Short mmCIF file of C-alpha atoms and ligand atoms in Angstrom, two decimals:
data_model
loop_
_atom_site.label_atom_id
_atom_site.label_comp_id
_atom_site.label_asym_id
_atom_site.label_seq_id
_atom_site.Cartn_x
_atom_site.Cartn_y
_atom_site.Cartn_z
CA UNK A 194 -5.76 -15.89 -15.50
CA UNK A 195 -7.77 -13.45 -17.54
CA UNK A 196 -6.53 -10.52 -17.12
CA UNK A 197 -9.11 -7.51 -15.72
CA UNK A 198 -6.54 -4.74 -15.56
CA UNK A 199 -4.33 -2.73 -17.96
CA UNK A 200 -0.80 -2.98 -16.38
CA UNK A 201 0.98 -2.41 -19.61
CA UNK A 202 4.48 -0.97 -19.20
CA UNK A 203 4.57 -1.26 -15.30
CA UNK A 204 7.50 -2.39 -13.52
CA UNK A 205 6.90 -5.40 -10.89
CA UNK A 206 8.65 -6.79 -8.20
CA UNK A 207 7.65 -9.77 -6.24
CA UNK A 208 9.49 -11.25 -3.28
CA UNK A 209 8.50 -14.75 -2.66
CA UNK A 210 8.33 -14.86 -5.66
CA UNK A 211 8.90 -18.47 -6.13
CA UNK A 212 6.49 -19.75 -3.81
CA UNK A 213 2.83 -20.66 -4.08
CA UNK A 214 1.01 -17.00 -3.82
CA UNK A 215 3.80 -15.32 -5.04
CA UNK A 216 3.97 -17.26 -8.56
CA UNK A 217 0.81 -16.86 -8.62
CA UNK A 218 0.59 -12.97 -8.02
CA UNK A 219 3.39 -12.62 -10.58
CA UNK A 220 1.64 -14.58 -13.32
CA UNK A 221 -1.43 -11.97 -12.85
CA UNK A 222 1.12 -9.18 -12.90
CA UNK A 223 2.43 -10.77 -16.46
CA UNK A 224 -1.06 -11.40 -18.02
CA UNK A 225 -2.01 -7.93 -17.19
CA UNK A 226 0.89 -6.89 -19.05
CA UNK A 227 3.40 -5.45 -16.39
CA UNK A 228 7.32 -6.69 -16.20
CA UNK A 229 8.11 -9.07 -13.62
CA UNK A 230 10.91 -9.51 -11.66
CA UNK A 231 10.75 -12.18 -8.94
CA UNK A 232 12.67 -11.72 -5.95
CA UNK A 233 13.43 -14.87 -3.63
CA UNK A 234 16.24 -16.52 -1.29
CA UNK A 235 15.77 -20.26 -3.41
CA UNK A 236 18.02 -20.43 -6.25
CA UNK A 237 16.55 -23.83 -7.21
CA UNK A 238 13.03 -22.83 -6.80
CA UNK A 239 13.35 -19.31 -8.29
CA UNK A 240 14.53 -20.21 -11.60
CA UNK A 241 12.04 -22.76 -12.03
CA UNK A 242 9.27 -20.41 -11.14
CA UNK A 243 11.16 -17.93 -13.52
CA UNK A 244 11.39 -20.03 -16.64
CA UNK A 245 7.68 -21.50 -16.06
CA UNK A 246 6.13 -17.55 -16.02
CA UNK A 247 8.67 -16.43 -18.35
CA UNK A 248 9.59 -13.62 -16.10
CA UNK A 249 12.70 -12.38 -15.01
CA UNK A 250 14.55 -13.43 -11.26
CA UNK A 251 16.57 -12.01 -9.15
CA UNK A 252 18.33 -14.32 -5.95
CA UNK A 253 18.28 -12.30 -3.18
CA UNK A 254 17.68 -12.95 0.97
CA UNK A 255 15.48 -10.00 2.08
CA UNK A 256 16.78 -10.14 5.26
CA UNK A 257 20.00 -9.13 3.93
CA UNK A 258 20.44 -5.52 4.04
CA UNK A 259 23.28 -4.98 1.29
CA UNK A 260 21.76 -7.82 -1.07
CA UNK A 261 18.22 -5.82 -0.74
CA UNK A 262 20.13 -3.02 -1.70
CA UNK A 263 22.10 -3.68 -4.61
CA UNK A 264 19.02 -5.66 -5.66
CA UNK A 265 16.90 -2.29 -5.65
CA UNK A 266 19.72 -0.34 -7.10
CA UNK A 267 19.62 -3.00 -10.36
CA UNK A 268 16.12 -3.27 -10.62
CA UNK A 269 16.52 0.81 -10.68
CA UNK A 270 19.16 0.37 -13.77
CA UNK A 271 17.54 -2.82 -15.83
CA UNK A 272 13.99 -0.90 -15.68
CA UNK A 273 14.61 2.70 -14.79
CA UNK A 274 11.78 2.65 -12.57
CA UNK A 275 9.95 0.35 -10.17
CA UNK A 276 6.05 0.74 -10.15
CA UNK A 277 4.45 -2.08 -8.19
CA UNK A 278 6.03 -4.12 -5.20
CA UNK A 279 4.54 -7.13 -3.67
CA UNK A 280 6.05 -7.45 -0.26
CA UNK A 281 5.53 -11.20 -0.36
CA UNK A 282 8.16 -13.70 1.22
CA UNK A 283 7.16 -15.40 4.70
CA UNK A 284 7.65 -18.11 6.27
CA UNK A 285 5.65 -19.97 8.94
CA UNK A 286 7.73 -21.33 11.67
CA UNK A 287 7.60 -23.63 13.95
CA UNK A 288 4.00 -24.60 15.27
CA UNK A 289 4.14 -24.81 19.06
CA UNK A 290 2.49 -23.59 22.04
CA UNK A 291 5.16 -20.57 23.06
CA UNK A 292 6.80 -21.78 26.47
CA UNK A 293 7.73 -24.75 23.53
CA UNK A 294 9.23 -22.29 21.16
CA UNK A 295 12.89 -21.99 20.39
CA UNK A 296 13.68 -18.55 20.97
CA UNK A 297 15.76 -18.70 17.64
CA UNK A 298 12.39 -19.58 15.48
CA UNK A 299 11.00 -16.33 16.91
CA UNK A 300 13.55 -14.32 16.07
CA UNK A 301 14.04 -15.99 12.23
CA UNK A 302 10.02 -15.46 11.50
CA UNK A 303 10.24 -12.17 12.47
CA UNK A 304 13.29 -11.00 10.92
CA UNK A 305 12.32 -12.61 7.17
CA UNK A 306 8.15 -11.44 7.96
CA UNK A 307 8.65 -8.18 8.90
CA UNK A 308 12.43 -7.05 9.32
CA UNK A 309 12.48 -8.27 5.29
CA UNK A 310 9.45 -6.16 4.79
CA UNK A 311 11.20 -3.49 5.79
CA UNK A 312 14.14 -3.85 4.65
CA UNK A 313 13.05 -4.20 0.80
CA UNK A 314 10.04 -1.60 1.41
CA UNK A 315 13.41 0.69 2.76
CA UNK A 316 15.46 -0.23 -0.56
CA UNK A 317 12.90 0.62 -3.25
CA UNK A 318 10.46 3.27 -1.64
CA UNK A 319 13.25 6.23 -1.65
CA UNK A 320 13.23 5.88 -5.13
CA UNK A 321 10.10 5.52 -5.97
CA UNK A 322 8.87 8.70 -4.20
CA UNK A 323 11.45 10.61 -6.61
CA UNK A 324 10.16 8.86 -9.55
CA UNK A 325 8.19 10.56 -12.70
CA UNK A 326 4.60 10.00 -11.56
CA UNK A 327 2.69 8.00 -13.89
CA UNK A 328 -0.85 9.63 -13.80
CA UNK A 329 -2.54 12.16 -11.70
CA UNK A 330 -5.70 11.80 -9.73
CA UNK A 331 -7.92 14.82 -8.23
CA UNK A 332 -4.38 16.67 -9.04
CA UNK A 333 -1.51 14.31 -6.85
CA UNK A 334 0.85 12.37 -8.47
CA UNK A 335 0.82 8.35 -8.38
CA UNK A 336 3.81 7.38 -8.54
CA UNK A 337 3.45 3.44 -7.69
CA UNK A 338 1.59 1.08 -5.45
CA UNK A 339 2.83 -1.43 -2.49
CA UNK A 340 1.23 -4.34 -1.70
CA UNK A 341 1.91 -5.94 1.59
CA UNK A 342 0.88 -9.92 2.33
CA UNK A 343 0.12 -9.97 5.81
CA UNK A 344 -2.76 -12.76 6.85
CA UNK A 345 -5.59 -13.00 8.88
CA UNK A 346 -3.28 -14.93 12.11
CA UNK A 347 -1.76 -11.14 12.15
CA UNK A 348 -5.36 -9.87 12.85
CA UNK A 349 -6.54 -12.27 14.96
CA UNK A 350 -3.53 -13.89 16.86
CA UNK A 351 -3.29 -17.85 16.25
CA UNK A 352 -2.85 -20.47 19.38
CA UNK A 353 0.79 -22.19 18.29
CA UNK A 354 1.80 -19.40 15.82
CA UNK A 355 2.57 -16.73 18.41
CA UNK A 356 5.46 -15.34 15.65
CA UNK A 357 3.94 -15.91 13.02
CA UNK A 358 0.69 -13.66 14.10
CA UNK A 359 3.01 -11.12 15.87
CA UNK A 360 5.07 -10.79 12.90
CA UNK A 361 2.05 -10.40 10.47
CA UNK A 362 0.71 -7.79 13.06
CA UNK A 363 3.74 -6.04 12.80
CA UNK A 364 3.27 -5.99 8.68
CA UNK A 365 -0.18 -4.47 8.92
CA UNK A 366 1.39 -1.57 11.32
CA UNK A 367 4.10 -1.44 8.87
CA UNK A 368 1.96 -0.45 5.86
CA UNK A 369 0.17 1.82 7.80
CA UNK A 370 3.23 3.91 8.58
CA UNK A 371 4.51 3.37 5.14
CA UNK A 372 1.16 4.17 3.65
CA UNK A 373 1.44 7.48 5.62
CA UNK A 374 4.78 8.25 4.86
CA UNK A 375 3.86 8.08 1.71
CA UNK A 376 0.80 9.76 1.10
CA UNK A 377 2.02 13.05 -0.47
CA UNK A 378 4.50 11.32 -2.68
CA UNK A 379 1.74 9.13 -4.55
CA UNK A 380 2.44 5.92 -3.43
CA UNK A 381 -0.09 4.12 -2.27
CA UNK A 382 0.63 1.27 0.12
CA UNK A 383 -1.70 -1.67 1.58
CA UNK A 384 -2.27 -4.97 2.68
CA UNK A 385 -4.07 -8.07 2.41
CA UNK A 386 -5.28 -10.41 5.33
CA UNK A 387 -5.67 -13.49 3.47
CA UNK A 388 -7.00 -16.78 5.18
CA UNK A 389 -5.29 -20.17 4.19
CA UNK A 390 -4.14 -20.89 0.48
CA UNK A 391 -3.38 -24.76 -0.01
CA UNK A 392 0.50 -23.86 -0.82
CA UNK A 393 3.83 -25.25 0.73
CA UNK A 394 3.35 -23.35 3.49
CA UNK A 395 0.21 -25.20 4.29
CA UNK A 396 1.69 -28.63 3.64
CA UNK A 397 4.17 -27.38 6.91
CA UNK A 398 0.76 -27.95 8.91
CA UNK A 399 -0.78 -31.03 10.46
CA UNK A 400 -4.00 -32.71 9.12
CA UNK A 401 -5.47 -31.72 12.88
CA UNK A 402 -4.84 -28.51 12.08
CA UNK A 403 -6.11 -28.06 8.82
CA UNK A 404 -9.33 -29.07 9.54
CA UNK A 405 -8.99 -26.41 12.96
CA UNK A 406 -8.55 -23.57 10.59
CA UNK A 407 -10.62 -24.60 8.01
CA UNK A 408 -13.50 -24.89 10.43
CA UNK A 409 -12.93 -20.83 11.38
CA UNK A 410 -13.23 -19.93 7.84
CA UNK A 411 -17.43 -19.57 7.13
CA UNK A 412 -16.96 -20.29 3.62
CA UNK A 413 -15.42 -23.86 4.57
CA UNK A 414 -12.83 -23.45 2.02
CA UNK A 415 -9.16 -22.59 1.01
CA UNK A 416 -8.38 -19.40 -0.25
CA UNK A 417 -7.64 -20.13 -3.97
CA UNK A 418 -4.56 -18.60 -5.12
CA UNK A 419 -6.03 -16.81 -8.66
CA UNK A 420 -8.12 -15.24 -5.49
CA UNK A 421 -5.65 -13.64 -3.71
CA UNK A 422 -3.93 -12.82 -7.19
CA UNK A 423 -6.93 -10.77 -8.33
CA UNK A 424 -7.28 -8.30 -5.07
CA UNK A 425 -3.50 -8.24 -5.40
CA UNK A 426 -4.20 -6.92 -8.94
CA UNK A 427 -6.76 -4.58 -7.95
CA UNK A 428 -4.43 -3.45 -5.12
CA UNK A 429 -1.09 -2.54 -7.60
CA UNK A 430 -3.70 -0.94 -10.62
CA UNK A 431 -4.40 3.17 -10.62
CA UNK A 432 -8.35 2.04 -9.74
CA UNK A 433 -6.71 1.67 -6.13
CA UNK A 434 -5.95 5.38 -5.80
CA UNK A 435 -7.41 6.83 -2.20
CA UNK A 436 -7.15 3.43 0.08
CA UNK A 437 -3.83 3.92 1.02
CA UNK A 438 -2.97 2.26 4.47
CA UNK A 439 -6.50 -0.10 3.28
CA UNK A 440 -5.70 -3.37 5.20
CA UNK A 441 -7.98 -5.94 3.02
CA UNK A 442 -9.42 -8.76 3.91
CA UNK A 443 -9.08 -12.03 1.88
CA UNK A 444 -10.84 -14.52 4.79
CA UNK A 445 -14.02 -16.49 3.43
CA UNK A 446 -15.72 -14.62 5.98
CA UNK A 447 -13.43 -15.61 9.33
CA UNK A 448 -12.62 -11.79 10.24
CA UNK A 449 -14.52 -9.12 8.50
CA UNK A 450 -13.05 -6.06 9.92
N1 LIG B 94 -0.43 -20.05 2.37
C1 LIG B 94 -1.20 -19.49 3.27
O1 LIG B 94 -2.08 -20.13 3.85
C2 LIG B 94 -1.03 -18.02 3.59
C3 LIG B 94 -2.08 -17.35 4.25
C4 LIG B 94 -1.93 -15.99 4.55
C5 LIG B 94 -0.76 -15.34 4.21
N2 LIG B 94 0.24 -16.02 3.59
C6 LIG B 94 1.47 -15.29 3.27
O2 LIG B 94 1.64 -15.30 1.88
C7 LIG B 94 3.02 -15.18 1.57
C8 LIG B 94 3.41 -16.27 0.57
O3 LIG B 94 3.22 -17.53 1.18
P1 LIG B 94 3.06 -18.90 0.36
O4 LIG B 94 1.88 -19.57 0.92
O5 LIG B 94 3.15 -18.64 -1.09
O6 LIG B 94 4.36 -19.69 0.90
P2 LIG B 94 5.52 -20.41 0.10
O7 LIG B 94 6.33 -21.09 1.15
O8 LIG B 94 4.97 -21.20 -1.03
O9 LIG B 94 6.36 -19.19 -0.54
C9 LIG B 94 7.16 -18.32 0.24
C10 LIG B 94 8.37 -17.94 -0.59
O10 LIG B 94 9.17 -16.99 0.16
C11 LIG B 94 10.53 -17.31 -0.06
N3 LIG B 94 11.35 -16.81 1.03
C12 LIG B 94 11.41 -17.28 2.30
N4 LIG B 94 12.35 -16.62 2.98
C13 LIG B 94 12.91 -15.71 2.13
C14 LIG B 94 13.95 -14.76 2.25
N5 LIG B 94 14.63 -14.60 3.41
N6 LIG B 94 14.26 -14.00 1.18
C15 LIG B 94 13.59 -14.16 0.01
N7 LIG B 94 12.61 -15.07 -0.17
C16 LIG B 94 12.28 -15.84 0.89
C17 LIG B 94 10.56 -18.83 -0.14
O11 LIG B 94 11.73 -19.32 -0.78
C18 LIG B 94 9.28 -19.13 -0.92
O12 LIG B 94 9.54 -19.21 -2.31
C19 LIG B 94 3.77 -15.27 2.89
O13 LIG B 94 4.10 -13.98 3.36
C20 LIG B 94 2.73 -15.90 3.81
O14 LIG B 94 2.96 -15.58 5.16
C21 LIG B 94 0.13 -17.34 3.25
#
């Protein structure tokens, strides 16, 4: 992707980072010249992704308190700081009207979508905020951005994906307490509310379906993932300085709120 912004000498992190959006978040992050670490559960997958970007990878489960931890604490030691973080991993779920749902499935979407969210947001923000800042706007520090990937279901609720929209919902309330939180400190925390990228998360979906959701979208097309990539970019680059808590939308036109 050509690169539009000057991320030289940042430090990245990106969980999910071996899946479709978050390989390709991470190879924006690299061409505009930050260090990448990506952060996912799949061994297999992960160093794949790795040795393809020529990034570096880190196997950890984000819904694993003491893994997030120690992997914070050496991402702290290999790089000495940490200046952008893609909260990225997800997972869809089962697609099923809820008095179908396994009450397990609920609890697993919502513990890697937003208790991982957490978790990793808990693991790295502490030191962050303590960090040297790296520039100073209208004289506050800016010490580092998040950027969270919620989606649009979290906006709008979506029939058979009752976790998955409750669980996005609860990202987009997350960053907004983070974002406050964080305000004073120079860390600037958002999120996106991207429609549907064709990745392996969509595959997970029916052909009925696809052609439901693509016929909400205006634009009558996928999200491409260089898209989402590029407002990701925007999102982790010192341009994004005063929209902190900004919830952004990524939907062809489906929700423009
Ligand atoms: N694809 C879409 O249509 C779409 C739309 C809106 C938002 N999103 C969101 O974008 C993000 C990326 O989705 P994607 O489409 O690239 O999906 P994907 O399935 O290609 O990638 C998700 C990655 O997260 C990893 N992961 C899952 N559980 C994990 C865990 N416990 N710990 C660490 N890593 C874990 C997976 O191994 C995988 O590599 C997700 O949060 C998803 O909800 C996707």
């Amino acid at each position: 992707m050509d690169a539009r912004y000057d991320l030289a000498g940042r430090k990245a992190i990106v969980t999910g980072g071996a899946g479709g959006l978050g390989r390709g978040i991470a190879a924006g992050l690299r061409d505009a010249g930050a260090t990448v670490e990506l952060w996912d559960s799949d061994r297999v997958k992960l160093e794949a992704a790795a040795a393809e970007l020529g990034v570096a990878a880190r196997q950890v489960d984000i819904t694993n308190a003491a893994a997030v931890d120690a992997a914070a604490a050496a991402a702290f030691t290999t790089h000495g700081r940490v200046d952008i973080l893609v909260n990225n991993a997800g997972i869809l779920g089962e697609v099923k009207p809820i008095w179908q749902t396994d009450p397990r499935n609920f609890e697993a979407v919502l513990r890697v979508n937003l208790f991982g969210t957490y978790l990793v947001s808990r693991a790295l923000l502490g030191s962050m905020r303590m960090q040297n800042p790296r520039a100073a706007i209208g004289g506050h520090p800016l010490r580092g951005h998040v950027v969270n990937i919620a989606s649009i279901q979290g906006k709008e609720g979506m029939a058979l994906a009752a976790a998955y929209s409750a669980s996005k919902a609860g990202v987009i309330a997350l960053t907004k307490s983070t974002a406050k939180e964080t305000a004073r400190d120079g860390i600037v925390v958002t999120a996106i509310t991207p429609a549907a990228a064709e990745t392996a998360m969509a595959k997970e979906i029916s052909a009925e379906r696809r052609v439901d959701i693509l016929s909400r979208i205006p634009m009558g097309r996928f999200v491409e993932v260089d898209e989402v990539a590029r407002m990701v970019l925007w999102l982790a680059s010192d341009e994004c300085s005063f929209s902190t808590g900004g919830i952004f939308d990524l939907s062809g036109g489906r929700a423009t709120y």
